[in-house]
Coordinates of C-alpha atoms and ligand atoms in Angstrom, one line a residue:
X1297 CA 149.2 68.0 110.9
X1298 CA 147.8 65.3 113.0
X1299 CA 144.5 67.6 113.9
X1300 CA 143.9 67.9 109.7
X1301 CA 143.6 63.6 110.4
X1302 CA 140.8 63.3 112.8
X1303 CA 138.9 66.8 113.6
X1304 CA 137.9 66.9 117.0
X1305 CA 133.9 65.6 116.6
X1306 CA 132.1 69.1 117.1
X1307 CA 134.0 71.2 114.3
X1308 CA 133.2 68.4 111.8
X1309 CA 129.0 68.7 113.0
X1310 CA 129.5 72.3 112.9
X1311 CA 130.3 71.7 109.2
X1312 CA 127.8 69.2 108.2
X1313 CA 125.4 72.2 110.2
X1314 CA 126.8 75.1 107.8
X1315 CA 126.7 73.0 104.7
X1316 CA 122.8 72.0 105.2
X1317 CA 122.3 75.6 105.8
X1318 CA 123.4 76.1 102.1
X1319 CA 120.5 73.3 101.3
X1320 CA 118.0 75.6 98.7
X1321 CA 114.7 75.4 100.7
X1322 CA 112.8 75.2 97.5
X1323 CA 113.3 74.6 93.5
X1324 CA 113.0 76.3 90.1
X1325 CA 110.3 75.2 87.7
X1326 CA 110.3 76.4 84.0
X1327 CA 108.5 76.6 80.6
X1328 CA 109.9 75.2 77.9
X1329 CA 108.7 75.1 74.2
X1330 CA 107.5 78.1 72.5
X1331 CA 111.1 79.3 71.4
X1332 CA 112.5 77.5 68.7
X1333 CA 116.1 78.8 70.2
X1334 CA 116.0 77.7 73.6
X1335 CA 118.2 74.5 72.9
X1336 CA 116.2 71.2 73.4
X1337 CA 114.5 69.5 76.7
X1338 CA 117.5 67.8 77.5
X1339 CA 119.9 70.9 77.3
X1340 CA 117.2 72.9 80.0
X1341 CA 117.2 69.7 82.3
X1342 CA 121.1 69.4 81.9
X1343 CA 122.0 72.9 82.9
X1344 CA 121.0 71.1 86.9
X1345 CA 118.7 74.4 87.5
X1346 CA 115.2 72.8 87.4
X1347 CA 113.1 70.7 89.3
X1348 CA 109.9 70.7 86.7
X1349 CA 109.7 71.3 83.5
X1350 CA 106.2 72.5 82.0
X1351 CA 106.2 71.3 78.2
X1352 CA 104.3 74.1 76.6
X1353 CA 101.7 73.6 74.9
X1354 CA 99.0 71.5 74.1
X1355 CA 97.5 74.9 72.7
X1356 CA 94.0 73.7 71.2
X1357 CA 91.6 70.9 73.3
X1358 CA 88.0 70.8 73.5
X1359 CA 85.6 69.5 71.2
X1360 CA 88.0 68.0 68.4
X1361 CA 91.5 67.2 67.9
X1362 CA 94.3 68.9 70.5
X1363 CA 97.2 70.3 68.9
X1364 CA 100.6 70.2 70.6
X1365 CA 102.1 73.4 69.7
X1366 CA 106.3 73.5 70.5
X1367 CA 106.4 76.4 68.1
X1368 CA 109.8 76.1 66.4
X1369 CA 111.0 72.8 67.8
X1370 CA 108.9 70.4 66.0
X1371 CA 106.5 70.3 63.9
X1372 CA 102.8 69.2 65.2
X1373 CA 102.7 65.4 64.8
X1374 CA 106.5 65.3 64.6
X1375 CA 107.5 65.5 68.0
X1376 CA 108.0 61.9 69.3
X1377 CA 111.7 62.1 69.2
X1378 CA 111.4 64.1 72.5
X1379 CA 110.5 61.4 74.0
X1380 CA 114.3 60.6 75.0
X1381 CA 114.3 63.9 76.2
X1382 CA 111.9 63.6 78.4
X1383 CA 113.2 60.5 80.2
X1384 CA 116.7 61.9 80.3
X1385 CA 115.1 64.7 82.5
X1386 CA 113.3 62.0 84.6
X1387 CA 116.6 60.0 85.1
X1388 CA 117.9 63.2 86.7
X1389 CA 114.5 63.2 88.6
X1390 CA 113.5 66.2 87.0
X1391 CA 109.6 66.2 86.5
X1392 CA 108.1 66.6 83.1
X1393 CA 104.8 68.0 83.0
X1394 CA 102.8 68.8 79.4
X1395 CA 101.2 72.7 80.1
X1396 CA 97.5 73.6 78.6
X1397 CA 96.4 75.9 77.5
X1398 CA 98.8 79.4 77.2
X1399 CA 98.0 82.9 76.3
X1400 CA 97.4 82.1 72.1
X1401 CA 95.9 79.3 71.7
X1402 CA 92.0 78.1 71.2
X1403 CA 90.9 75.7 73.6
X1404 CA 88.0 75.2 76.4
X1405 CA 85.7 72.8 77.8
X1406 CA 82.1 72.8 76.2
X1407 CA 80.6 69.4 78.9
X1408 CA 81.3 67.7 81.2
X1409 CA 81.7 64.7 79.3
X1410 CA 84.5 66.8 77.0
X1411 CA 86.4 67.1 80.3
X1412 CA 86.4 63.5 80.6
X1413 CA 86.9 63.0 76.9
X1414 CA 90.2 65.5 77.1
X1415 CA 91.9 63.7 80.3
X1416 CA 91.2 60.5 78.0
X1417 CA 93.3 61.5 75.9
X1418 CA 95.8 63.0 77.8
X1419 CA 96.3 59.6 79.3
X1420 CA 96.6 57.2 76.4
X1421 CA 99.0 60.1 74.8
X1422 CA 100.6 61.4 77.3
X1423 CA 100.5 59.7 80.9
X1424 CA 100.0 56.4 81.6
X1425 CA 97.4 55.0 79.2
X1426 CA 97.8 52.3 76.5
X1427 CA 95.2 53.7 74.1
X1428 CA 97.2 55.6 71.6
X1429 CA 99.3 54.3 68.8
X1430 CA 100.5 57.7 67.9
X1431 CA 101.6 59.6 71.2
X1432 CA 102.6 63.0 70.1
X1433 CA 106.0 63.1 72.4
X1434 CA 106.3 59.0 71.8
X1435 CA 106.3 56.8 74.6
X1436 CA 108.0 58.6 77.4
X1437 CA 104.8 59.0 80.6
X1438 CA 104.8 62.3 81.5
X1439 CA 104.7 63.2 85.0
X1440 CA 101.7 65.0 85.1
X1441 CA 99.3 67.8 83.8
X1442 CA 100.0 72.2 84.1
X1443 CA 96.4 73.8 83.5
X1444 CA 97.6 77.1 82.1
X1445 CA 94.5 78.6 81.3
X1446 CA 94.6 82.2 80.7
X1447 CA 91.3 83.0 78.3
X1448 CA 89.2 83.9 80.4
X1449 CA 86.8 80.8 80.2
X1450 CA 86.7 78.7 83.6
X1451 CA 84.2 76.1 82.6
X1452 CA 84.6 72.2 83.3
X1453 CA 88.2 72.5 84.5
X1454 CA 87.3 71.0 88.1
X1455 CA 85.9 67.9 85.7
X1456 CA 89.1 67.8 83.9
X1457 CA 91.1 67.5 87.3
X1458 CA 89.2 65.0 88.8
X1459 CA 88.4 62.9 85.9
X1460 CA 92.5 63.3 85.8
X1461 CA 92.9 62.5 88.9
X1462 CA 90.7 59.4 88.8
X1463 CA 93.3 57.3 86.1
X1464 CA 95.9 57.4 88.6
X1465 CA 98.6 59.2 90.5
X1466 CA 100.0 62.4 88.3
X1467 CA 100.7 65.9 89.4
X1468 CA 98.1 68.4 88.6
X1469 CA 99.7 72.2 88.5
X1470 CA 98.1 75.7 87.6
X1471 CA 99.1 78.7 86.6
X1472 CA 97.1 81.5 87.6
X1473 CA 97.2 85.4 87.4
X1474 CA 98.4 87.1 90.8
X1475 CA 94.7 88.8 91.1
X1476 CA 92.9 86.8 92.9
X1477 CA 90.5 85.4 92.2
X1478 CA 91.9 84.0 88.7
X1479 CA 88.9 84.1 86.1
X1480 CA 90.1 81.1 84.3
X1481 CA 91.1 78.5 86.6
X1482 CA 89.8 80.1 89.7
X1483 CA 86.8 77.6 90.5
X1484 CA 88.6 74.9 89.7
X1485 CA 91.3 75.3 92.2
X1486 CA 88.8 76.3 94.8
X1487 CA 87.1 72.6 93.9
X1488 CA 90.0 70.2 93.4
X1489 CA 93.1 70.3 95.3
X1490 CA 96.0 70.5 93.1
X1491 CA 99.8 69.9 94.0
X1492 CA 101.4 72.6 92.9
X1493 CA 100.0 76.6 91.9
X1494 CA 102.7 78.8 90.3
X1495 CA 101.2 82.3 90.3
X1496 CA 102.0 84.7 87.6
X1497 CA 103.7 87.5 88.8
X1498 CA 104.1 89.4 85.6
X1499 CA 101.9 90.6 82.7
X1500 CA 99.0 92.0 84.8
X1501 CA 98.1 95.2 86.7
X1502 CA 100.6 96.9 87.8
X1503 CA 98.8 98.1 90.8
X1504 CA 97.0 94.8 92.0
X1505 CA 99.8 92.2 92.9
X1506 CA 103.0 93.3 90.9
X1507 CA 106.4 94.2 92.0
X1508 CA 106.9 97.6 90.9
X1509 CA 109.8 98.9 89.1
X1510 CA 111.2 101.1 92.0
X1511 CA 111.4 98.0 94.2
X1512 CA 108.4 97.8 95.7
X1513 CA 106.9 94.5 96.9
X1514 CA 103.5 95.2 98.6
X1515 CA 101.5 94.3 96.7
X1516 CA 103.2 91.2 95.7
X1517 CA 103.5 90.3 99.2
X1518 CA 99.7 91.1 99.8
X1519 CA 98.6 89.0 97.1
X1520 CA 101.0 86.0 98.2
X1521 CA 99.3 86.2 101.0
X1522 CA 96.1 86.1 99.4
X1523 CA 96.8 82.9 97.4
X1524 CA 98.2 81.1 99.6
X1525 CA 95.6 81.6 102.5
X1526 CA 92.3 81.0 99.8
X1527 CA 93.5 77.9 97.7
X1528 CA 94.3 74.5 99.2
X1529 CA 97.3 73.3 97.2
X1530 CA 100.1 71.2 98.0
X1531 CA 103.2 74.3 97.4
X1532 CA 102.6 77.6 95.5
X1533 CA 105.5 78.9 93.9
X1534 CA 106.6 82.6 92.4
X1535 CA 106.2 82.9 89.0
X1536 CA 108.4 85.3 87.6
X1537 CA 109.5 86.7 84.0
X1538 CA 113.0 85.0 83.3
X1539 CA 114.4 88.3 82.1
X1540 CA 113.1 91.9 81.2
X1541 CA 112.2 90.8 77.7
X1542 CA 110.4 87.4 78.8
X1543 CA 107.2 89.9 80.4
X1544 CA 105.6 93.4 79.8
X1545 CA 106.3 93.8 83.4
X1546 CA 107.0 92.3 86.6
X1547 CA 110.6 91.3 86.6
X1548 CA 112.5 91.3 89.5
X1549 CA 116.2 92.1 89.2
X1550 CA 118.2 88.8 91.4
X1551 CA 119.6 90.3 93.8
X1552 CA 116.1 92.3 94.9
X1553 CA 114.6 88.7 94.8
X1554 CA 117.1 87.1 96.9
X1555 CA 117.7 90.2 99.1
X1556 CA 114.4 91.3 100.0
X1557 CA 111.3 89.6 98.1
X1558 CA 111.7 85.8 98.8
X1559 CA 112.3 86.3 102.3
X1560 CA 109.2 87.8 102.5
X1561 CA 107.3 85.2 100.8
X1562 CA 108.8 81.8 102.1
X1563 CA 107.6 82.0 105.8
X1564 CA 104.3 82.8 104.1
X1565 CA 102.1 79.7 103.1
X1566 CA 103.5 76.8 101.0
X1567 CA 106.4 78.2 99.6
X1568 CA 108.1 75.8 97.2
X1569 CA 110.3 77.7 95.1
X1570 CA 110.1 80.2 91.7
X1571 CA 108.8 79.3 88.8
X1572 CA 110.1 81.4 85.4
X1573 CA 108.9 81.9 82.3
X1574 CA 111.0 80.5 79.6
X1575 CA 113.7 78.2 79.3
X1576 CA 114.4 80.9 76.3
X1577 CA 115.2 84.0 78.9
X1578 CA 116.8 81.9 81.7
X1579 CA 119.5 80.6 79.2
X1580 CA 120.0 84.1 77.9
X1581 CA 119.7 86.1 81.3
X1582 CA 121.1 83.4 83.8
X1583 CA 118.4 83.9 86.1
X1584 CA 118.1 80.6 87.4
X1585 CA 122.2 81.0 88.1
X1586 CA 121.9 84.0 89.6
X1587 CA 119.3 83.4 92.5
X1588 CA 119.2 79.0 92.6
X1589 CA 121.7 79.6 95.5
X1590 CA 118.7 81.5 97.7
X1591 CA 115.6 79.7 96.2
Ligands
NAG2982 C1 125.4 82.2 86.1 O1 125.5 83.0 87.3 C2 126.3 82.3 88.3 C3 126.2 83.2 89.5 O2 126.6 84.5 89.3 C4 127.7 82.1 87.8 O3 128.4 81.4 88.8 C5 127.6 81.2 86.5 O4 128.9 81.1 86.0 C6 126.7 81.9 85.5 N1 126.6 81.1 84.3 C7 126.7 81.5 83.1 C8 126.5 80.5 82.0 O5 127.0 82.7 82.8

């Protein structure tokens, strides 16, 4: 009984050694906001799975007004009640980023000076800034800004950044497609550094960087490789469909991604974690639970 009292020095390190071992070497970020049936903010930051949390979207910006688009949560302009959402997330030191951008959507960058006009108003409405009496998710300052920019129009994003960038500490994020080079925010993350890329693993060409249904991880590899050797960023993440129903392709079943694909991928560049698309699959499919042990 006495040895259960005071364990001789070295078996307690040996423990402390195994349980940092269990440490996750990286985090799972997620979308949130275009299923009306995901639950709200708070219920994705409370589940304890997610580091960031991409509020999605502000679907139309450019040369007029920006729309925040949270499909069936809220109605555009009726929204500020997330705000406690938000900084219940924050409290846990989850960060909340607002996403741009998104596969529907209508929104580019005609000047430079709309670039500098658009961060404008993502300050005073969504950061840091004072200038807004109506801030679309109230007064909660958002962490920072996900360029999600998937139509194929590349132009003035690198002014966006920096003219971000310029108000005052925020985290920039992108989302690209694997192929590299991405056609719509391609040149601006060769221009601006930003802190975090999640690459899109799913909904492109099956042969150019996907993981194919029989297991195969090649070309996912290859083009890991590929991103994380040509872009300066801070980490680059695994963006994966949360389920078989969240993508047209590219899932990865867990125990293939903890068994065979993320040790191929985390010696390889920045590696900070996965990032799945939605909140809306991970709560139905448990994705997150399944693999957060490995991440
Ligand atoms: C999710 O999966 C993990 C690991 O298998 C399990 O421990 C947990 O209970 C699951 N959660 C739900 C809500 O099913």
């Amino acid at each position: 009984m006495a040895a259960k009292r005071c364990w001789p020095p070295v078996l307690a390190l040996l423990l402390i050694a195994g349980m940092v071992g269990n440490t996750r070497a990286g985090n799972i970020a997620v979308y949130w906001g275009q299923n009306g049936d995901e639950g709200t903010l708070a219920d994705a930051c409370n589940t304890g799975d997610y580091a960031y949390v991409m509020i999605s979207f502000l679907s139309s910006f450019g040369n007029g007004s920006p729309v925040l688009n949270l499909a069936g949560h809220c109605n555009p302009g009726d929204c500020a009640r997330y705000s406690s959402d938000i900084q219940t997330c924050q409290q846990q030191g989850i960060k909340v980023l607002l996403s741009l951008g998104g596969q529907g959507g209508s929104y580019g960058l005609s000047s430079s000076d709309d670039a500098n006009s658009v961060a404008n108003y993502l300050w005073d409405n969504f950061l840091g800034g004072t200038g807004s009496s109506s801030r679309p998710l109230g007064a909660a300052v958002l962490d920072g800004i996900d360029f999600d920019i998937e139509n194929g129009n590349p132009a003035h994003y690198d002014d966006l950044a920096n003219a971000l960038r310029a108000k005052g500490p925020m985290l920039l994020t992108a989302a690209p497609q694997c192929p590299f080079p991405d056609a719509s925010i391609g040149p601006a993350l060769q221009a601006v550094p930003f802190d975090i890329v999640w690459v899109q693993f799913y909904n492109n060409p099956l042969a150019q960087c996907q993981y194919s249904a029989n297991g195969d991880d090649t070309d996912l590899v290859n083009s890991w490789k590929k991103w994380t050797s040509s872009v300066n960023a801070g980490k680059f993440y695994l963006g994966l469909p949360a389920s078989t129903d969240a993508a047209s392709n590219g899932y990865i079943p867990p125990d293939q991604l903890t068994g065979t694909v993320l040790p191929a991928v985390k010696g390889v560049g920045s590696y900070g974690g996965i990032m799945l698309w939605d909140r809306y699959n991970d709560g139905k499919n448990n994705y997150s639970g399944q693999v957060k042990g490995s991440v």
